[in-house]
PDB file of C-alpha atoms in Angstrom:
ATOM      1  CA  UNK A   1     -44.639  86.769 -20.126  1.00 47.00           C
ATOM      2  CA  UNK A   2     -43.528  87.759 -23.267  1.00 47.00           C
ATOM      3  CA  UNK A   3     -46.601  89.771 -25.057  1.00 46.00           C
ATOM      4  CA  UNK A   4     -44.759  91.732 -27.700  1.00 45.00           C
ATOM      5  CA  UNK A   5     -45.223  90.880 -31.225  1.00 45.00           C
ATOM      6  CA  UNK A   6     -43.216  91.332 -34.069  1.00 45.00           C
ATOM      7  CA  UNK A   7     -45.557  92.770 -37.012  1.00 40.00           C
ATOM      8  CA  UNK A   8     -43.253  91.115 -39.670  1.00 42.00           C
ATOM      9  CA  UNK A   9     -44.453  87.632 -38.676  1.00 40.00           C
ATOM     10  CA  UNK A  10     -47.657  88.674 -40.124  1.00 41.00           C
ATOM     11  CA  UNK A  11     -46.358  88.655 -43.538  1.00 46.00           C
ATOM     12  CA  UNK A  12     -49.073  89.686 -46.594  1.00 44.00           C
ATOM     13  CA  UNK A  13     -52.486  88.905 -47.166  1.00 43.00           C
ATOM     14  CA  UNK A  14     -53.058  85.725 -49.686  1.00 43.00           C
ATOM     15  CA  UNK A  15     -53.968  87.910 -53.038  1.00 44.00           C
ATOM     16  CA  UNK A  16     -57.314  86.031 -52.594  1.00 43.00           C
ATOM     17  CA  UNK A  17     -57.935  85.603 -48.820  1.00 39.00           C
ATOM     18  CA  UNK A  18     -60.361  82.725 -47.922  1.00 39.00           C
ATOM     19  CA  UNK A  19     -63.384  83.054 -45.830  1.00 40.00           C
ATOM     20  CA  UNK A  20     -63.117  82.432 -42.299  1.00 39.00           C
ATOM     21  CA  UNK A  21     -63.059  78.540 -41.851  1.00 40.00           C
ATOM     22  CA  UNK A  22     -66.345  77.673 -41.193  1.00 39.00           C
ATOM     23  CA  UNK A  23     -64.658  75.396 -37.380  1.00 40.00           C
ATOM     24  CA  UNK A  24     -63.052  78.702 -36.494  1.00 40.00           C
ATOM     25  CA  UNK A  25     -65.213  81.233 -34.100  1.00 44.00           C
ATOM     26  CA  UNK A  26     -64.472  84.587 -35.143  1.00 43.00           C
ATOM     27  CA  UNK A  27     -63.831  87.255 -32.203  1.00 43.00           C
ATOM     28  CA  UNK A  28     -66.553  89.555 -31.288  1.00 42.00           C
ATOM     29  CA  UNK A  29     -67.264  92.884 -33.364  1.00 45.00           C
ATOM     30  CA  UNK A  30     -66.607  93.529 -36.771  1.00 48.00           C
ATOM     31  CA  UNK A  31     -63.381  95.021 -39.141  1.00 58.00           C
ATOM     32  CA  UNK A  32     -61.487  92.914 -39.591  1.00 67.00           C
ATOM     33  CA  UNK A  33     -60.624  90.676 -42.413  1.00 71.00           C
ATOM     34  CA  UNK A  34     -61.459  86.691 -42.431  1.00 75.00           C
ATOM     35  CA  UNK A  35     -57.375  85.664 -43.015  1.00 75.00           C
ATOM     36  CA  UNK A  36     -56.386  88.086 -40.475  1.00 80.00           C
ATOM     37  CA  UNK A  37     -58.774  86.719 -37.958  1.00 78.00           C
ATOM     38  CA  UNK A  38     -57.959  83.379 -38.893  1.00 83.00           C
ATOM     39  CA  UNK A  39     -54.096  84.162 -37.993  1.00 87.00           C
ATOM     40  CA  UNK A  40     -54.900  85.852 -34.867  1.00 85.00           C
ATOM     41  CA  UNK A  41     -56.534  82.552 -33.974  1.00 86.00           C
ATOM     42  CA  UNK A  42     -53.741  80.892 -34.998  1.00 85.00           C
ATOM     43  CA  UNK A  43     -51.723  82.388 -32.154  1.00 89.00           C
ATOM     44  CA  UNK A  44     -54.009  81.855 -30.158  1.00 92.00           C
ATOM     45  CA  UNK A  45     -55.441  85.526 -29.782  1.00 93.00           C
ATOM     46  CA  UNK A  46     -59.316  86.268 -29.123  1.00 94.00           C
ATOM     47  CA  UNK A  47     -60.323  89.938 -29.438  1.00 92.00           C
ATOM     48  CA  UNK A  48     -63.244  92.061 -27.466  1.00 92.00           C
ATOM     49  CA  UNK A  49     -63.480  95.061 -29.134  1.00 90.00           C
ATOM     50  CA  UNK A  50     -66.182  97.478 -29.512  1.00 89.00           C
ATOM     51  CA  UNK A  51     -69.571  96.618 -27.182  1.00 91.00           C
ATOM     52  CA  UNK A  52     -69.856  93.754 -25.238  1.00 92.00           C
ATOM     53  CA  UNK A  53     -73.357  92.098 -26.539  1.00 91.00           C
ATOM     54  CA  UNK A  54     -75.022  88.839 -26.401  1.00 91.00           C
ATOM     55  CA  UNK A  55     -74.028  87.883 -29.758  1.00 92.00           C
ATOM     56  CA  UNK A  56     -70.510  89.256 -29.595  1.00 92.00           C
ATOM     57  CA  UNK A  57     -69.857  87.319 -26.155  1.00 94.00           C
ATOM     58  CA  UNK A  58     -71.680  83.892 -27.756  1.00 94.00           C
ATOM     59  CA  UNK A  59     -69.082  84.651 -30.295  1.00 92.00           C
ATOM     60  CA  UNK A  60     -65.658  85.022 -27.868  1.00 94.00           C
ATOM     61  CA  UNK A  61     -66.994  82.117 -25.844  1.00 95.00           C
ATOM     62  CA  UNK A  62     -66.866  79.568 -28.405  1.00 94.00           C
ATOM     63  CA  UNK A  63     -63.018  80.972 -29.599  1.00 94.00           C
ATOM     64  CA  UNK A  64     -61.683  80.774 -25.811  1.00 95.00           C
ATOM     65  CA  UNK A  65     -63.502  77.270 -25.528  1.00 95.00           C
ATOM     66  CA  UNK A  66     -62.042  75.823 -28.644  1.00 94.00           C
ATOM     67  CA  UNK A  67     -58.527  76.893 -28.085  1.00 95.00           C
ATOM     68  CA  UNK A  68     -58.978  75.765 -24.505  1.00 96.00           C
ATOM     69  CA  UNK A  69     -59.818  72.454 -26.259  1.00 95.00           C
ATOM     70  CA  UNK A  70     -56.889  72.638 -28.209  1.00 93.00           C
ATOM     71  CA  UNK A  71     -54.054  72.835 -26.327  1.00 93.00           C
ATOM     72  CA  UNK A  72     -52.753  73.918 -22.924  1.00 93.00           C
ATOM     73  CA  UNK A  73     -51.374  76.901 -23.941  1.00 94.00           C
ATOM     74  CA  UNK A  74     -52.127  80.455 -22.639  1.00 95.00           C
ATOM     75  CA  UNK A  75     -54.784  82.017 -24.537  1.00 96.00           C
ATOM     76  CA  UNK A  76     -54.573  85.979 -25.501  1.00 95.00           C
ATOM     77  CA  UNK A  77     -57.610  88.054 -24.733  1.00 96.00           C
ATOM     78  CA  UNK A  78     -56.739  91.446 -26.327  1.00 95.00           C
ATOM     79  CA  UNK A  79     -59.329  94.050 -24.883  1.00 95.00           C
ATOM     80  CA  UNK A  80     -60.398  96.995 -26.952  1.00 94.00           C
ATOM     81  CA  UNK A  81     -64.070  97.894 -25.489  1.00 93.00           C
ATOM     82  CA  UNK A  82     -65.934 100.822 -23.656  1.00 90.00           C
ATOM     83  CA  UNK A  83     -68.582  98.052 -21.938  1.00 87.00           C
ATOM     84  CA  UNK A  84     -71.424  95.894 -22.888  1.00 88.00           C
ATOM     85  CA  UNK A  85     -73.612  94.397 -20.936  1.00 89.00           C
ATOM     86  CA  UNK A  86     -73.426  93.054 -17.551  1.00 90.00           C
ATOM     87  CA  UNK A  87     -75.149  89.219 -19.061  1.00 89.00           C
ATOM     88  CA  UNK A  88     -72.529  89.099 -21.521  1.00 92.00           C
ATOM     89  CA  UNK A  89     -69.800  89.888 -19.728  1.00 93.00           C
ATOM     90  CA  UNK A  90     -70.563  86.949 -16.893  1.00 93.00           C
ATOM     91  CA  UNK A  91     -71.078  84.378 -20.062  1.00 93.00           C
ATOM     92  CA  UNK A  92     -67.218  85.599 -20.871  1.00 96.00           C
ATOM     93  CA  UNK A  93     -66.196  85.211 -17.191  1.00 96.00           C
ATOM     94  CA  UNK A  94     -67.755  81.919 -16.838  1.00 95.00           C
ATOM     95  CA  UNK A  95     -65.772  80.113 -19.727  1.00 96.00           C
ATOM     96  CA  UNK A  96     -62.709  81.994 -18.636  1.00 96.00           C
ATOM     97  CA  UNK A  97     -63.193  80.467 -15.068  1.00 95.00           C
ATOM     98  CA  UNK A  98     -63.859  77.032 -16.511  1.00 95.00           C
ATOM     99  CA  UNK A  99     -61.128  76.417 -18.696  1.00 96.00           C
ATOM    100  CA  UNK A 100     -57.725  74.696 -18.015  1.00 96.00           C
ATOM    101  CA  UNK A 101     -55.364  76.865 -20.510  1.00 96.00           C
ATOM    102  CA  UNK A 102     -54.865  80.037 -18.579  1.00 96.00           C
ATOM    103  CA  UNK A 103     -56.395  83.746 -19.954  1.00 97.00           C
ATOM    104  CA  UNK A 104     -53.642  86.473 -20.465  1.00 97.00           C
ATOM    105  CA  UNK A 105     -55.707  90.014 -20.998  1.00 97.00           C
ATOM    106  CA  UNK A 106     -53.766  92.730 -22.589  1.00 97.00           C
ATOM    107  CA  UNK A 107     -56.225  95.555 -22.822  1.00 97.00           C
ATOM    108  CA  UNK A 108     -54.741  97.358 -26.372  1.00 95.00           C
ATOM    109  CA  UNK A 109     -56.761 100.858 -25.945  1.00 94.00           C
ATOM    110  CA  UNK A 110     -59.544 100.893 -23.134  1.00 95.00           C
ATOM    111  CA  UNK A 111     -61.219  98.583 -20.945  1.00 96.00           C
ATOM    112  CA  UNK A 112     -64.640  99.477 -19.392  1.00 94.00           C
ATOM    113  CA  UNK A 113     -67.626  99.047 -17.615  1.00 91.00           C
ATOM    114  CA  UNK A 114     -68.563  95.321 -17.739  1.00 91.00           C
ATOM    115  CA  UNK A 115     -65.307  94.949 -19.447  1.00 94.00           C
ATOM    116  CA  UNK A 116     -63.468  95.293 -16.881  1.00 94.00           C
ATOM    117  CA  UNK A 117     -64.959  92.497 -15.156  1.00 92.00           C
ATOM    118  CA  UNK A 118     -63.822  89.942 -18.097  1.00 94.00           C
ATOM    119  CA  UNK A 119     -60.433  91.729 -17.853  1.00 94.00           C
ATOM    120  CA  UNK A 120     -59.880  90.887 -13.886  1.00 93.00           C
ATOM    121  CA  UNK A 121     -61.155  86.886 -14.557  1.00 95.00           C
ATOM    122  CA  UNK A 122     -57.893  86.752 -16.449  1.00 96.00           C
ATOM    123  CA  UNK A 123     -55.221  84.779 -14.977  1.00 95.00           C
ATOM    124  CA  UNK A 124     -52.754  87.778 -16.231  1.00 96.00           C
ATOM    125  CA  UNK A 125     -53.220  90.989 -16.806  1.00 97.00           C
ATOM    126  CA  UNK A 126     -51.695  93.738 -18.843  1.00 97.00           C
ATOM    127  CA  UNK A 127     -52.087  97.098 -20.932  1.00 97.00           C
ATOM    128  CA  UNK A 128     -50.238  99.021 -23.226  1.00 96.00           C
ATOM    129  CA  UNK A 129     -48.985 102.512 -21.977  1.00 94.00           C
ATOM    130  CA  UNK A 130     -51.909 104.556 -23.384  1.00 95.00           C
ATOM    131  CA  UNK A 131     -54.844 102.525 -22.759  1.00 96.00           C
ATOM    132  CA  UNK A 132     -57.574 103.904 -20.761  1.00 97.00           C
ATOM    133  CA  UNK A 133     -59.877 102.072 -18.208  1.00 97.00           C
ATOM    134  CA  UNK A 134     -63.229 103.476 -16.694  1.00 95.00           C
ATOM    135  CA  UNK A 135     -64.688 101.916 -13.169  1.00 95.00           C
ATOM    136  CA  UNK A 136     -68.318 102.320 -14.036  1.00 92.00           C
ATOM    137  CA  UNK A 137     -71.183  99.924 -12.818  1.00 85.00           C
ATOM    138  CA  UNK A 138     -71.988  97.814 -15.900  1.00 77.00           C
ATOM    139  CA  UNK A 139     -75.496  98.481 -17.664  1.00 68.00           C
ATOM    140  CA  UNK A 140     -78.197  96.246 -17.371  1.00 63.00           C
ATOM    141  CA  UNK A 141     -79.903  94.855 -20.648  1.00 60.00           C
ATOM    142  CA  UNK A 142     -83.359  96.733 -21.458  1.00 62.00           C
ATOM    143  CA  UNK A 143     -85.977  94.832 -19.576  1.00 59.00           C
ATOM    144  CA  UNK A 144     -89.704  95.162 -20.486  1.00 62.00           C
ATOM    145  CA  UNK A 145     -92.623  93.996 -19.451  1.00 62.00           C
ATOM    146  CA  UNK A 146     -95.164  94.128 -16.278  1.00 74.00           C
ATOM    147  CA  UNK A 147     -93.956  95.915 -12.592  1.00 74.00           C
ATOM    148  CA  UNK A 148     -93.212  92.214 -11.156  1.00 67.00           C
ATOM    149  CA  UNK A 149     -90.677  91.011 -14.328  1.00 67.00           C
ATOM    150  CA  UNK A 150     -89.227  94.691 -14.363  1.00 67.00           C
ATOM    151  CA  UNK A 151     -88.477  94.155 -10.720  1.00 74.00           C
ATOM    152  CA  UNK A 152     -87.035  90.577 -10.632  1.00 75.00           C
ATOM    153  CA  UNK A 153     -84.710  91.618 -13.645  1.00 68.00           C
ATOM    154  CA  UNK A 154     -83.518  94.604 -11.116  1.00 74.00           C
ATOM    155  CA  UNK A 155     -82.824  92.312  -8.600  1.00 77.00           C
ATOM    156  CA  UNK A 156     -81.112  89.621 -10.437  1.00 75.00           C
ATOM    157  CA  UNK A 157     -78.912  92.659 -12.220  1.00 76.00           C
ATOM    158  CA  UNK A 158     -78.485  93.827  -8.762  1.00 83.00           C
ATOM    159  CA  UNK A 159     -77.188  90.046  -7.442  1.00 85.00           C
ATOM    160  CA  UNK A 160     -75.111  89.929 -10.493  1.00 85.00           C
ATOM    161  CA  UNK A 161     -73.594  93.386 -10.070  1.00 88.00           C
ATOM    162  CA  UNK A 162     -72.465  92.158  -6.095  1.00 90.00           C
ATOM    163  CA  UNK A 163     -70.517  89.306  -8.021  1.00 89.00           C
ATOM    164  CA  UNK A 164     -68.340  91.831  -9.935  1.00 90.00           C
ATOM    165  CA  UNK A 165     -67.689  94.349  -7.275  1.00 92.00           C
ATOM    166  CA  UNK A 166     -66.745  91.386  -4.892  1.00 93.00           C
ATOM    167  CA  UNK A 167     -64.175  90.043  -7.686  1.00 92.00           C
ATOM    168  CA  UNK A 168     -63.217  93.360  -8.201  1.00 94.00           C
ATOM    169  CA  UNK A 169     -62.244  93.675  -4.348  1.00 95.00           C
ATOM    170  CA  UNK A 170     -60.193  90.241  -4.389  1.00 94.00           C
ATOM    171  CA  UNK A 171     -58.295  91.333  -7.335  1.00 94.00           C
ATOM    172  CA  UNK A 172     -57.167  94.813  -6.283  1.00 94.00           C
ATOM    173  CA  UNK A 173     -57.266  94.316  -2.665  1.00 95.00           C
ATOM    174  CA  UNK A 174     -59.122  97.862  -2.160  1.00 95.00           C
ATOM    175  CA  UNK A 175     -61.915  97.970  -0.033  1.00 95.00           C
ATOM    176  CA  UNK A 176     -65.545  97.247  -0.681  1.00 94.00           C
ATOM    177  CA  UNK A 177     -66.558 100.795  -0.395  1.00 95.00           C
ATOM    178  CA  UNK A 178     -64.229 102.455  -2.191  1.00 96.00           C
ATOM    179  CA  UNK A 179     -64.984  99.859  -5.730  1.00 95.00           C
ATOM    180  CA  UNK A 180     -68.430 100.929  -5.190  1.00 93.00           C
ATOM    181  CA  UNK A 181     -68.023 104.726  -4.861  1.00 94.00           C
ATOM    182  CA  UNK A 182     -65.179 104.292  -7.974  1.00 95.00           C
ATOM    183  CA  UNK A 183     -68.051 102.484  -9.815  1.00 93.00           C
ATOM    184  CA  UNK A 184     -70.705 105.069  -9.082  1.00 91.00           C
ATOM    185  CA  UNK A 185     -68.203 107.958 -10.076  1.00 93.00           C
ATOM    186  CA  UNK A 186     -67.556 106.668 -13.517  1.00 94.00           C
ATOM    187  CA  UNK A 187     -63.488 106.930 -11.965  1.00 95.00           C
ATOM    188  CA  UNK A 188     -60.909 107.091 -14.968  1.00 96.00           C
ATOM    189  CA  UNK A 189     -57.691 105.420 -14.929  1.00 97.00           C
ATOM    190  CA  UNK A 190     -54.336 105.640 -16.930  1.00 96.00           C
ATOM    191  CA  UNK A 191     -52.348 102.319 -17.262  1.00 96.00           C
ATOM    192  CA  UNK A 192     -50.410 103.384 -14.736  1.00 96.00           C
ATOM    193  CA  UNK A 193     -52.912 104.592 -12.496  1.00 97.00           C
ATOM    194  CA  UNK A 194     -54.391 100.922 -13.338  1.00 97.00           C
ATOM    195  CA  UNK A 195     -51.083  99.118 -12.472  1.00 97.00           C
ATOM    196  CA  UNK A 196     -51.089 100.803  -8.693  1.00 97.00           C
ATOM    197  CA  UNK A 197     -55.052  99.699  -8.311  1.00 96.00           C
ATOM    198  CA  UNK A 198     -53.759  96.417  -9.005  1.00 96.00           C
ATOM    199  CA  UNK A 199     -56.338  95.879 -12.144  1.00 96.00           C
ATOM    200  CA  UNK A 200     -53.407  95.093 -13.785  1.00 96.00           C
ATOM    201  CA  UNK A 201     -50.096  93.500 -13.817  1.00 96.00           C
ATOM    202  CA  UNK A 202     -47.824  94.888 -16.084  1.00 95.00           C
ATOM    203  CA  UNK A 203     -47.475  98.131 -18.884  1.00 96.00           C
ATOM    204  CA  UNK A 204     -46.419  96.509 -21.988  1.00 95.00           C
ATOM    205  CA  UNK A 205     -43.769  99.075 -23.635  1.00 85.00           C
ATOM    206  CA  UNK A 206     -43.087 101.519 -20.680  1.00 63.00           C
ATOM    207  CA  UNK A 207     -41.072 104.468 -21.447  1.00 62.00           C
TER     208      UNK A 207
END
């Protein structure tokens, strides 16, 4: 898998750039410009970056979903996010699990918390050199209300938390206890150190 890309195929912004097309999704977060999205889409590229929310993960649902609907092609998920939460993240994990083009994750500076989850429901997985990862049990969103909603919102966070840590064990192959204890710890990883936990695949422009 090729994931290199060569910045001159970029070219220049259009002198007057158009709005994002209105049948387009654009990725989750924002910075960056409408034509710029619209070419990342183009290659098939959806971006997480900055904190996983509701919105942001309606957002990267409906991208992944329409270029699923496009063509069979793998889709890019470039990663660039410290968490989110834990309901946003499963939304992202459900389309990924549902389509039939296949997800390659390259996380492009640091993958975290419920993050990580998206990132190991990728068919493929890589990272450039100096990204960063943290293991650290996703957050719930803030619940309010009387003692008996409070407490089925803990439970269903805690039922949704066992679906992570048991994808996280199938994916790395490390044992139940020791994803939990790395999750409680807030555990930091290099890319490397990610590569031998078997989060990931590959280090995209090793020295």
């Amino acid at each position: 898998m090729n994931l290199r890309h060569d910045p001159m195929r970029w070219g220049q912004p259009p002198p007057n750039p158009e709005p994002w097309p209105p049948h387009l999704p654009p990725g989750a977060g924002p910075g960056l410009p409408g034509w710029l999205e619209e070419r990342l889409f183009d290659q098939r590229i959806v971006m997480i970056r900055g904190p996983l929310t509701p919105e942001g993960a309606t957002g990267i649902a409906a991208a992944l979903l329409t270029l699923d609907a496009a063509g069979p092609g793998p889709v890019q998920l470039h990663v660039a996010s410290a968490g989110g939460e834990l309901g946003a993240a499963l939304s992202v994990i459900d389309v990924i699990d549902s389509m039939a083009a296949p997800v390659h994750a390259v996380v492009t500076s640091e993958a975290a918390g419920a993050v990580v989850a998206v990132l190991a429901a990728a068919e493929r997985r890589a990272a450039y050199r100096h990204a960063r990862f943290r293991l650290t049990e996703p957050r719930a969103a803030a619940v309010s209300g009387t003692a008996d909603e409070v407490a089925r919102a803990a439970g269903q966070h805690l039922r949704e938390l066992e679906e992570i840590i048991i994808r996280l064990v199938e994916l790395t192959g490390q044992s139940r206890s020791r994803i939990e204890d790395d999750l409680s710890a807030g555990r930091g990883l290099t890319a490397q150190e990610a590569l031998e936990y078997h989060l990931i695949e590959e280090i995209i422009g090793k020295a």
